[in-house]
C-alpha positions as CSV (number, residue, x, y, z in Angstrom):
1,F,100.0,-19.2,-137.3
2,A,97.6,-16.7,-135.8
3,E,100.1,-14.6,-133.8
4,E,102.6,-14.5,-136.7
5,L,99.8,-13.4,-139.1
6,A,98.4,-10.7,-136.8
7,E,101.7,-9.3,-135.7
8,P,101.7,-5.5,-136.3
9,F,104.0,-4.2,-139.1
10,L,106.9,-1.8,-138.6
11,P,105.7,1.8,-138.7
12,E,107.9,2.3,-141.8
13,A,105.8,-0.3,-143.7
14,E,102.5,1.6,-143.0
15,K,101.5,4.3,-145.5
16,T,98.8,7.0,-145.3
17,L,96.3,8.5,-147.7
18,T,93.3,10.9,-147.5
19,K,90.1,9.5,-148.8
20,G,86.8,11.3,-148.5
21,G,88.4,13.8,-146.1
22,V,89.5,11.0,-143.8
23,R,93.1,10.1,-143.2
24,L,93.6,6.4,-143.5
25,T,96.6,4.1,-142.8
26,Y,97.2,1.2,-145.1
27,L,99.7,-1.5,-146.1
28,P,101.2,-1.9,-149.6
29,V,100.2,-5.2,-151.1
30,A,103.9,-6.1,-151.3
31,E,104.0,-6.2,-147.4
32,I,100.9,-8.4,-147.4
33,I,102.5,-10.9,-149.8
34,T,105.8,-10.9,-147.8
35,R,103.9,-11.7,-144.7
36,L,102.1,-14.6,-146.5
37,N,105.4,-15.9,-147.8
38,N,107.1,-15.7,-144.4
39,V,104.3,-17.4,-142.5
40,F,103.0,-20.0,-145.0
41,G,106.0,-20.3,-147.3
42,V,106.1,-19.4,-151.0
43,C,104.3,-22.5,-152.0
44,G,102.0,-22.6,-149.0
45,W,99.4,-20.2,-150.2
46,S,97.8,-19.0,-153.5
47,S,95.4,-16.5,-154.8
48,Q,92.9,-16.6,-157.6
49,I,91.1,-13.7,-159.3
50,L,87.5,-14.8,-159.5
51,R,86.4,-11.5,-161.1
52,C,87.9,-8.2,-162.2
53,E,85.8,-5.9,-164.4
54,R,84.3,-2.5,-164.8
55,D,81.4,-2.1,-162.4
56,Q,78.1,-2.5,-164.3
57,F,76.4,0.1,-162.2
58,D,79.2,2.7,-162.1
59,R,81.6,2.5,-165.1
60,D,84.0,4.8,-163.3
61,F,84.9,1.9,-160.9
62,V,86.8,-1.4,-161.4
63,I,85.7,-4.2,-159.1
64,A,87.7,-7.2,-158.2
65,H,86.9,-10.5,-156.4
66,V,89.8,-12.5,-155.1
67,R,90.0,-15.9,-153.3
68,L,93.0,-16.5,-151.0
69,E,93.9,-20.0,-149.9
70,A,96.6,-21.1,-147.4
71,N,97.8,-24.4,-146.1
72,V,97.2,-24.4,-142.4
73,G,98.6,-27.7,-141.0
74,S,96.8,-30.5,-142.9
75,I,93.9,-28.3,-144.1
76,V,93.4,-25.6,-146.7
77,V,91.8,-22.4,-145.4
78,A,90.2,-20.0,-147.9
79,H,88.9,-16.5,-147.6
80,E,87.5,-14.2,-150.3
81,G,87.7,-10.4,-150.6
82,F,86.3,-7.6,-152.8
83,G,88.2,-4.5,-153.8
84,G,87.6,-1.5,-155.9
85,Q,89.4,1.3,-157.7
86,K,88.1,4.5,-159.1
87,I,89.3,5.1,-162.7
88,K,91.5,8.2,-163.1
89,R,90.9,10.2,-166.2
90,T,92.8,12.7,-168.3
91,K,91.5,16.3,-168.8
92,A,89.9,15.1,-172.0
93,G,87.9,12.5,-170.0
94,D,89.8,9.4,-171.3
95,P,90.9,6.7,-168.8
96,L,94.5,7.4,-167.8
97,D,95.7,3.8,-167.2
98,L,93.0,1.1,-166.9
99,G,95.7,-1.6,-166.3
100,D,96.8,0.3,-163.2
101,E,93.2,0.5,-162.0
102,F,92.6,-3.2,-162.5
103,K,95.8,-4.0,-160.6
104,G,94.8,-1.7,-157.8
105,A,91.4,-3.3,-157.5
106,V,93.0,-6.8,-157.3
107,S,95.5,-5.7,-154.7
108,D,92.7,-4.2,-152.6
109,A,90.7,-7.4,-152.8
110,L,93.7,-9.5,-151.9
111,K,94.3,-7.3,-148.8
112,K,90.7,-7.6,-147.8
113,A,91.0,-11.4,-148.0
114,A,94.3,-11.4,-146.1
115,Q,92.6,-9.3,-143.3
116,Q,90.4,-12.3,-142.6
117,F,93.6,-14.3,-141.8
118,G,94.5,-11.5,-139.4
119,I,97.1,-9.7,-141.6
120,G,96.8,-5.9,-141.0
121,L,93.5,-6.4,-139.3
122,Y,94.5,-4.0,-136.5
123,L,94.5,-1.1,-138.9
124,A,90.8,-1.7,-139.7
125,R,89.7,-2.1,-136.0
126,D,88.3,0.7,-133.8
127,E,91.1,2.2,-131.7
128,Q,89.0,2.5,-128.6
129,I,88.2,-1.2,-128.7
130,I,91.9,-2.1,-129.1
131,E,92.8,0.2,-126.1
132,A,90.0,-1.5,-124.0
133,E,91.4,-4.9,-124.8
134,Q,94.9,-3.8,-123.9
135,A,93.7,-2.4,-120.6
136,Q,91.8,-5.6,-119.9
137,A,94.9,-7.6,-120.6
138,A,97.0,-5.4,-118.3
139,M,94.4,-5.8,-115.5
140,E,94.6,-9.6,-115.8
141,E,98.3,-9.4,-115.1
142,I,97.9,-7.5,-111.8
143,D,98.7,-9.3,-108.6
144,P,95.5,-10.6,-106.9
145,E,96.5,-9.2,-103.6
146,I,97.0,-5.7,-105.1
147,R,93.6,-6.1,-106.9
148,A,91.9,-7.0,-103.6
149,R,93.4,-4.1,-101.7
150,W,92.5,-1.7,-104.6
151,D,88.9,-2.9,-104.6
152,N,88.8,-2.3,-100.8
153,F,90.3,1.2,-101.2
154,T,87.9,2.3,-104.0
155,G,85.0,0.9,-102.0
156,F,85.9,3.2,-99.1
157,V,86.4,6.2,-101.4
158,K,82.9,5.9,-102.8
159,K,81.5,6.4,-99.3
160,L,83.5,9.6,-98.6
161,N,82.0,13.0,-99.0
162,T,83.7,15.9,-100.8
163,E,85.3,17.3,-97.7
164,Q,86.7,13.9,-96.7
165,R,88.1,13.3,-100.2
166,D,89.9,16.6,-100.0
167,V,91.4,15.5,-96.7
168,L,92.4,12.2,-98.3
169,N,94.1,14.0,-101.2
170,E,96.1,16.1,-98.7
171,F,97.1,12.9,-96.8
172,W,98.4,11.4,-100.1
173,K,100.5,14.4,-100.8
174,G,102.2,14.0,-97.4
175,H,102.6,10.3,-97.7
176,A,103.7,10.2,-101.3
177,E,106.3,13.0,-101.1
178,G,105.4,14.4,-104.5
179,R,104.5,11.2,-106.3
180,P,101.3,11.3,-108.4
181,K,98.3,9.3,-107.4
182,P,98.9,5.7,-108.5
183,P,96.6,3.8,-110.8
184,I,96.1,0.1,-110.0
185,Q,98.8,-0.9,-112.4
186,T,101.5,0.9,-110.3
187,A,100.0,0.9,-106.8
188,T,102.0,-0.8,-104.1
189,L,100.7,-2.7,-101.0
190,E,102.3,-0.1,-98.8
191,D,100.5,2.8,-100.5
192,L,97.2,1.0,-100.6
193,D,97.4,0.0,-96.9
194,A,98.2,3.7,-96.0
195,L,95.3,5.0,-98.1
196,I,92.9,2.4,-96.7
197,G,93.9,3.3,-93.2
198,E,93.2,7.0,-93.8
199,C,89.9,6.1,-95.4
200,M,88.9,4.1,-92.3
201,R,90.0,7.0,-90.0
202,L,87.8,9.4,-92.0
203,T,84.9,7.1,-92.1
204,L,85.0,6.6,-88.3
205,G,85.7,10.3,-87.6
206,A,88.9,9.4,-85.7
207,E,91.5,12.0,-84.8
208,V,95.2,11.7,-85.8
209,V,97.4,11.2,-82.7
210,E,101.0,12.3,-83.2
């Protein structure tokens, strides 16, 4: 269930809004309900509004508390979420549509509960952490022999002085025939062996013999 629940939505399903000067990406509640139906089945989950009322401390807000339950195999898993909605008013100061605000607060609470199942959670996570995880996953897929050669190469580079690194850069231009410097993900054994050989030459102060 976990992978199906956490699968990113199509870009067309994601919407944006500006709140407090910050641009946010969100999912309409209909997309959340569709995901729950698709993964658990129409009868495999349910939600219960535990509370939905005007906030006692700030009457301009509606607060909702929702419990979401789903049948996961032979057990029932439940998560709860809180949501809120600011009451919109007419120019005369009267609430514009309280029913719509109550509905919005409940939808927000349901989405918060669904996030705990993994639905749309990626939208709430820090982008830098996600990128770091993706980079880590990519590193784990690299051939061990490439990784060993890369570690050997970078170990040599750390010991080179500025002048030697400039020479190494010139060597790469001639060897690569215009190709950019490869990161570990695209480096080949041939490239790394050539670079390591040049690093060893520079370290030992050897001359190139044509």
